[in-house]
Amino acid sequence: MRHLILIPVMLAGSLTLSACSDNADETVERAFQDVNVVDETNLNDVMLTVADPNEAVDYFQRTLKENPDRIDLQRGLAKSLTRAHRNTEAVVVWGKVVKMDGAIPDDAIDYADALIRNNEWERAEQILDSVPPTHETFNRYRLEAMVADSNQEWKNADTFYETAVGLTTRPAGVMNNWGYSKLTRGDFAEAERLFGEAIRQDSSLFTAKNNLVLARSAQRNYTLPVVPMTQTERAQLLHTMALSAVKQGDITTGKSLLREAIDTHPQHFEDAVRSLRALEIG
């Protein structure tokens, strides 16, 4: 009898072990799925930051073939296309992203950014107008300022630039844009101030240094500003100043600045040599 009793007990034990084994397999499978999701998320982040933009585009395009309805992958592709300066393609993908389930206001703002980069200002303005006014971000106001500039709505532009500056810890780029806006309006002194502020925020921003020289030269101030610069940058800024002087009719000053630029550059400065030669021949 004892043997008969043991048989169902053993069967029950084996069934229990089988169930435990199945549960363990499912648990392991779920664990690996979770790891894969984490790994993929990390890979997506890497592709959006340190990877070569065109490699990132290829990665997201490959991944989307298997998951075409995933908005995070479409968003990653759109951002990668923007980073790769493939603006026309980026516009198409952003247009798809903003219509998908799960789209957020920042997607519309990035869409407007891509449109501006593609020189589609009217469409960009329409997209920005569709974003709720309560969504107040640095990127939103930076783009609003650029659109207002393009429409020559100067008061609005100044308001948007000022708001954008207050919403970021790295305002150098937007200060440079604001300064350039002032430069195009002929407000050279204010442009000079803003370019100086941009350089104080980021001393590596050569565009702001070059713009600062343009603003000073427009006031016929042909001395280099006291800002950090390499020897090569100094030569390039002297060249910019020389061309500005020539443009304003100060030919003698322009020639002198070109000679100084040639002497300052650590290598052969072909552009300055060619400019000086053209002035001397003329």
Tab-separated table of C-alpha atoms in Angstrom:
chain	number	residue	atom	x	y	z
A	1	MET	CA	0.000	0.000	0.000
A	2	ARG	CA	2.819	2.347	0.821
A	3	HIS	CA	4.022	2.063	-2.785
A	4	LEU	CA	0.568	2.981	-4.108
A	5	ILE	CA	0.481	6.047	-1.878
A	6	LEU	CA	3.940	7.176	-3.019
A	7	ILE	CA	3.007	7.142	-6.702
A	8	PRO	CA	0.481	10.063	-6.567
A	9	VAL	CA	2.779	11.930	-4.198
A	10	MET	CA	5.652	11.609	-6.634
A	11	LEU	CA	3.396	12.623	-9.515
A	12	ALA	CA	2.251	15.667	-7.588
A	13	GLY	CA	5.861	16.515	-6.804
A	14	SER	CA	6.906	16.223	-10.425
A	15	LEU	CA	3.985	18.392	-11.515
A	16	THR	CA	4.960	20.972	-8.915
A	17	LEU	CA	8.548	20.933	-10.092
A	18	SER	CA	7.364	21.260	-13.679
A	19	ALA	CA	5.207	24.249	-12.772
A	20	CYS	CA	8.106	25.803	-10.880
A	21	SER	CA	10.330	25.200	-13.874
A	22	ASP	CA	7.808	26.848	-16.213
A	23	ASN	CA	7.436	29.817	-13.868
A	24	ALA	CA	11.207	30.123	-13.601
A	25	ASP	CA	11.549	30.084	-17.393
A	26	GLU	CA	8.906	32.796	-17.710
A	27	THR	CA	10.601	34.869	-15.016
A	28	VAL	CA	13.974	34.551	-16.735
A	29	GLU	CA	12.406	35.438	-20.095
A	30	ARG	CA	10.745	38.514	-18.622
A	31	ALA	CA	14.010	39.490	-16.981
A	32	PHE	CA	15.841	39.270	-20.288
A	33	GLN	CA	13.088	41.280	-21.966
A	34	ASP	CA	13.490	43.969	-19.315
A	35	VAL	CA	17.247	43.979	-19.817
A	36	ASN	CA	16.777	44.240	-23.583
A	37	VAL	CA	14.470	47.235	-23.123
A	38	VAL	CA	17.009	48.938	-20.866
A	39	ASP	CA	19.855	48.138	-23.247
A	40	GLU	CA	17.876	49.454	-26.208
A	41	THR	CA	16.961	52.635	-24.348
A	42	ASN	CA	20.617	53.216	-23.510
A	43	LEU	CA	21.623	52.537	-27.109
A	44	ASN	CA	18.997	54.997	-28.354
A	45	ASP	CA	20.389	57.638	-25.994
A	46	VAL	CA	23.939	56.965	-27.179
A	47	MET	CA	22.857	57.252	-30.794
A	48	LEU	CA	21.297	60.642	-30.059
A	49	THR	CA	24.395	62.037	-28.378
A	50	VAL	CA	27.834	60.661	-29.152
A	51	ALA	CA	27.218	58.613	-32.286
A	52	ASP	CA	27.911	59.981	-35.758
A	53	PRO	CA	24.581	61.528	-36.865
A	54	ASN	CA	24.450	59.561	-40.113
A	55	GLU	CA	25.186	56.310	-38.263
A	56	ALA	CA	22.357	57.195	-35.885
A	57	VAL	CA	20.047	57.740	-38.853
A	58	ASP	CA	20.928	54.288	-40.204
A	59	TYR	CA	20.354	52.710	-36.774
A	60	PHE	CA	16.903	54.234	-36.290
A	61	GLN	CA	15.867	53.440	-39.859
A	62	ARG	CA	16.833	49.781	-39.375
A	63	THR	CA	15.064	49.545	-36.027
A	64	LEU	CA	11.922	51.201	-37.382
A	65	LYS	CA	11.505	48.503	-40.031
A	66	GLU	CA	10.536	46.120	-37.239
A	67	ASN	CA	8.713	48.710	-35.082
A	68	PRO	CA	7.278	51.400	-37.410
A	69	ASP	CA	4.647	52.551	-34.896
A	70	ARG	CA	7.025	53.331	-32.046
A	71	ILE	CA	7.085	57.089	-31.530
A	72	ASP	CA	10.355	57.008	-29.578
A	73	LEU	CA	12.130	55.529	-32.602
A	74	GLN	CA	10.486	57.968	-35.028
A	75	ARG	CA	11.511	60.800	-32.701
A	76	GLY	CA	15.059	59.454	-32.565
A	77	LEU	CA	15.208	59.306	-36.357
A	78	ALA	CA	13.920	62.870	-36.664
A	79	LYS	CA	16.479	64.169	-34.155
A	80	SER	CA	19.283	62.281	-35.865
A	81	LEU	CA	18.323	63.682	-39.265
A	82	THR	CA	18.386	67.186	-37.767
A	83	ARG	CA	21.821	66.551	-36.259
A	84	ALA	CA	23.027	65.318	-39.636
A	85	HIS	CA	21.764	68.550	-41.276
A	86	ARG	CA	19.412	66.497	-43.465
A	87	ASN	CA	16.720	69.087	-42.903
A	88	THR	CA	14.259	68.174	-45.639
A	89	GLU	CA	14.123	64.571	-44.419
A	90	ALA	CA	13.883	65.732	-40.808
A	91	VAL	CA	10.838	67.866	-41.645
A	92	VAL	CA	9.057	64.852	-43.132
A	93	VAL	CA	9.715	62.640	-40.101
A	94	TRP	CA	8.826	65.343	-37.556
A	95	GLY	CA	5.579	65.855	-39.459
A	96	LYS	CA	4.854	62.174	-38.879
A	97	VAL	CA	5.846	62.291	-35.193
A	98	VAL	CA	3.485	65.133	-34.254
A	99	LYS	CA	0.528	63.135	-35.614
A	100	MET	CA	1.307	59.951	-33.666
A	101	ASP	CA	-0.212	58.812	-30.388
A	102	GLY	CA	2.007	59.968	-27.564
A	103	ALA	CA	3.197	63.162	-29.274
A	104	ILE	CA	4.114	65.953	-26.833
A	105	PRO	CA	4.455	69.749	-27.209
A	106	ASP	CA	8.251	69.463	-27.470
A	107	ASP	CA	7.769	67.401	-30.637
A	108	ALA	CA	5.954	70.321	-32.245
A	109	ILE	CA	8.729	72.675	-31.148
A	110	ASP	CA	11.367	70.389	-32.654
A	111	TYR	CA	9.226	70.226	-35.794
A	112	ALA	CA	9.229	74.038	-35.973
A	113	ASP	CA	13.008	74.018	-35.476
A	114	ALA	CA	13.426	71.660	-38.433
A	115	LEU	CA	11.157	73.846	-40.568
A	116	ILE	CA	13.235	76.929	-39.757
A	117	ARG	CA	16.426	75.066	-40.636
A	118	ASN	CA	14.729	74.186	-43.929
A	119	ASN	CA	13.838	77.868	-44.483
A	120	GLU	CA	10.097	77.232	-44.103
A	121	TRP	CA	9.350	80.154	-41.804
A	122	GLU	CA	5.594	80.442	-42.323
A	123	ARG	CA	4.960	76.783	-41.549
A	124	ALA	CA	7.235	77.042	-38.522
A	125	GLU	CA	5.199	79.962	-37.221
A	126	GLN	CA	1.971	78.001	-37.693
A	127	ILE	CA	3.362	75.038	-35.759
A	128	LEU	CA	4.576	77.266	-32.918
A	129	ASP	CA	1.152	78.925	-32.763
A	130	SER	CA	-0.374	75.467	-32.248
A	131	VAL	CA	1.681	74.852	-29.090
A	132	PRO	CA	-0.272	75.681	-25.893
A	133	PRO	CA	0.843	79.038	-24.454
A	134	THR	CA	1.341	77.371	-21.081
A	135	HIS	CA	4.207	75.306	-22.517
A	136	GLU	CA	7.045	77.710	-21.751
A	137	THR	CA	10.500	76.397	-22.588
A	138	PHE	CA	13.808	77.855	-23.693
A	139	ASN	CA	13.611	76.252	-27.129
A	140	ARG	CA	10.067	77.508	-27.669
A	141	TYR	CA	11.004	81.151	-26.942
A	142	ARG	CA	14.287	80.890	-28.846
A	143	LEU	CA	12.365	79.880	-31.960
A	144	GLU	CA	9.599	82.432	-31.329
A	145	ALA	CA	12.295	85.127	-31.250
A	146	MET	CA	13.783	83.956	-34.541
A	147	VAL	CA	10.367	83.925	-36.217
A	148	ALA	CA	9.604	87.413	-34.888
A	149	ASP	CA	12.970	88.552	-36.281
A	150	SER	CA	12.127	87.139	-39.689
A	151	ASN	CA	8.866	89.137	-39.602
A	152	GLN	CA	10.715	92.277	-38.406
A	153	GLU	CA	8.523	92.319	-35.309
A	154	TRP	CA	11.314	93.820	-33.235
A	155	LYS	CA	9.480	94.364	-29.947
A	156	ASN	CA	8.205	90.807	-29.923
A	157	ALA	CA	11.651	89.531	-30.833
A	158	ASP	CA	13.251	91.397	-27.920
A	159	THR	CA	10.622	90.051	-25.519
A	160	PHE	CA	11.117	86.482	-26.695
A	161	TYR	CA	14.922	86.725	-26.599
A	162	GLU	CA	14.820	88.131	-23.084
A	163	THR	CA	12.503	85.346	-21.925
A	164	ALA	CA	14.675	82.682	-23.558
A	165	VAL	CA	17.806	84.010	-21.839
A	166	GLY	CA	16.057	83.660	-18.492
A	167	LEU	CA	15.137	80.031	-19.148
A	168	THR	CA	18.614	78.597	-19.736
A	169	THR	CA	21.881	78.260	-17.887
A	170	ARG	CA	23.769	78.515	-21.203
A	171	PRO	CA	22.502	81.683	-22.879
A	172	ALA	CA	25.540	82.419	-25.080
A	173	GLY	CA	23.989	81.185	-28.317
A	174	VAL	CA	20.712	83.049	-27.909
A	175	MET	CA	22.578	86.207	-26.833
A	176	ASN	CA	24.610	85.956	-30.033
A	177	ASN	CA	21.377	85.638	-32.062
A	178	TRP	CA	19.865	88.583	-30.214
A	179	GLY	CA	22.979	90.633	-30.877
A	180	TYR	CA	22.842	89.771	-34.574
A	181	SER	CA	19.212	90.875	-34.611
A	182	LYS	CA	20.269	94.238	-33.176
A	183	LEU	CA	23.102	94.436	-35.716
A	184	THR	CA	20.714	93.990	-38.643
A	185	ARG	CA	18.510	96.749	-37.224
A	186	GLY	CA	21.452	99.156	-37.065
A	187	ASP	CA	21.570	99.258	-33.249
A	188	PHE	CA	25.316	98.701	-33.229
A	189	ALA	CA	26.041	99.705	-29.625
A	190	GLU	CA	23.437	97.312	-28.220
A	191	ALA	CA	24.627	94.589	-30.581
A	192	GLU	CA	28.171	95.098	-29.302
A	193	ARG	CA	26.975	94.751	-25.705
A	194	LEU	CA	25.085	91.531	-26.414
A	195	PHE	CA	27.983	89.951	-28.301
A	196	GLY	CA	30.238	90.811	-25.369
A	197	GLU	CA	27.784	89.139	-22.990
A	198	ALA	CA	27.689	86.040	-25.206
A	199	ILE	CA	31.482	85.791	-25.150
A	200	ARG	CA	31.563	86.187	-21.371
A	201	GLN	CA	29.174	83.243	-21.159
A	202	ASP	CA	31.170	81.149	-23.637
A	203	SER	CA	34.645	82.369	-24.581
A	204	SER	CA	34.975	79.662	-27.250
A	205	LEU	CA	32.109	81.084	-29.344
A	206	PHE	CA	34.034	82.429	-32.334
A	207	THR	CA	30.859	83.491	-34.167
A	208	ALA	CA	30.126	85.961	-31.365
A	209	LYS	CA	33.699	87.287	-31.520
A	210	ASN	CA	33.407	87.824	-35.262
A	211	ASN	CA	30.029	89.522	-34.843
A	212	LEU	CA	31.455	91.722	-32.090
A	213	VAL	CA	34.130	92.926	-34.508
A	214	LEU	CA	31.431	93.664	-37.107
A	215	ALA	CA	29.454	95.706	-34.569
A	216	ARG	CA	32.533	97.710	-33.536
A	217	SER	CA	33.631	98.231	-37.133
A	218	ALA	CA	30.145	99.511	-38.026
A	219	GLN	CA	30.854	102.287	-35.508
A	220	ARG	CA	34.276	102.819	-37.131
A	221	ASN	CA	36.017	101.376	-34.101
A	222	TYR	CA	38.876	99.445	-35.686
A	223	THR	CA	40.529	98.109	-32.546
A	224	LEU	CA	40.179	94.499	-31.483
A	225	PRO	CA	38.017	93.919	-28.401
A	226	VAL	CA	39.644	92.631	-25.225
A	227	VAL	CA	38.343	89.062	-25.311
A	228	PRO	CA	40.058	85.664	-25.162
A	229	MET	CA	41.365	84.649	-28.595
A	230	THR	CA	43.980	82.420	-30.153
A	231	GLN	CA	46.567	83.759	-32.568
A	232	THR	CA	44.651	82.291	-35.501
A	233	GLU	CA	41.398	83.828	-34.264
A	234	ARG	CA	43.158	87.189	-33.866
A	235	ALA	CA	44.256	87.045	-37.507
A	236	GLN	CA	40.764	86.100	-38.658
A	237	LEU	CA	39.176	88.916	-36.654
A	238	LEU	CA	41.649	91.413	-38.090
A	239	HIS	CA	40.663	90.180	-41.551
A	240	THR	CA	36.960	90.700	-40.756
A	241	MET	CA	37.694	94.181	-39.440
A	242	ALA	CA	39.726	95.010	-42.545
A	243	LEU	CA	36.924	94.015	-44.897
A	244	SER	CA	34.441	96.058	-42.838
A	245	ALA	CA	36.710	99.090	-43.060
A	246	VAL	CA	37.015	98.721	-46.831
A	247	LYS	CA	33.239	98.365	-47.150
A	248	GLN	CA	32.799	101.675	-45.337
A	249	GLY	CA	35.350	103.393	-47.570
A	250	ASP	CA	38.244	103.377	-45.100
A	251	ILE	CA	40.642	101.841	-47.619
A	252	THR	CA	43.929	102.828	-45.978
A	253	THR	CA	42.811	101.416	-42.650
A	254	GLY	CA	41.647	98.264	-44.376
A	255	LYS	CA	45.031	97.718	-46.034
A	256	SER	CA	46.829	98.222	-42.748
A	257	LEU	CA	44.578	95.732	-40.979
A	258	LEU	CA	45.071	93.169	-43.758
A	259	ARG	CA	48.861	93.438	-43.426
A	260	GLU	CA	48.525	92.963	-39.672
A	261	ALA	CA	46.296	89.938	-40.200
A	262	ILE	CA	48.854	88.362	-42.566
A	263	ASP	CA	51.688	88.986	-40.109
A	264	THR	CA	49.642	87.645	-37.172
A	265	HIS	CA	48.456	84.381	-38.691
A	266	PRO	CA	50.717	81.464	-37.708
A	267	GLN	CA	50.409	80.069	-41.246
A	268	HIS	CA	49.983	81.472	-44.732
A	269	PHE	CA	46.735	83.491	-44.677
A	270	GLU	CA	45.606	83.138	-48.294
A	271	ASP	CA	42.279	84.991	-47.938
A	272	ALA	CA	43.945	88.071	-46.446
A	273	VAL	CA	46.773	87.973	-49.008
A	274	ARG	CA	44.260	87.816	-51.849
A	275	SER	CA	42.210	90.687	-50.401
A	276	LEU	CA	45.270	92.884	-49.944
A	277	ARG	CA	46.523	92.119	-53.449
A	278	ALA	CA	43.140	93.098	-54.925
A	279	LEU	CA	43.180	96.429	-53.055
A	280	GLU	CA	46.727	97.254	-54.108
A	281	ILE	CA	46.003	96.438	-57.739
A	282	GLY	CA	42.811	98.447	-57.627
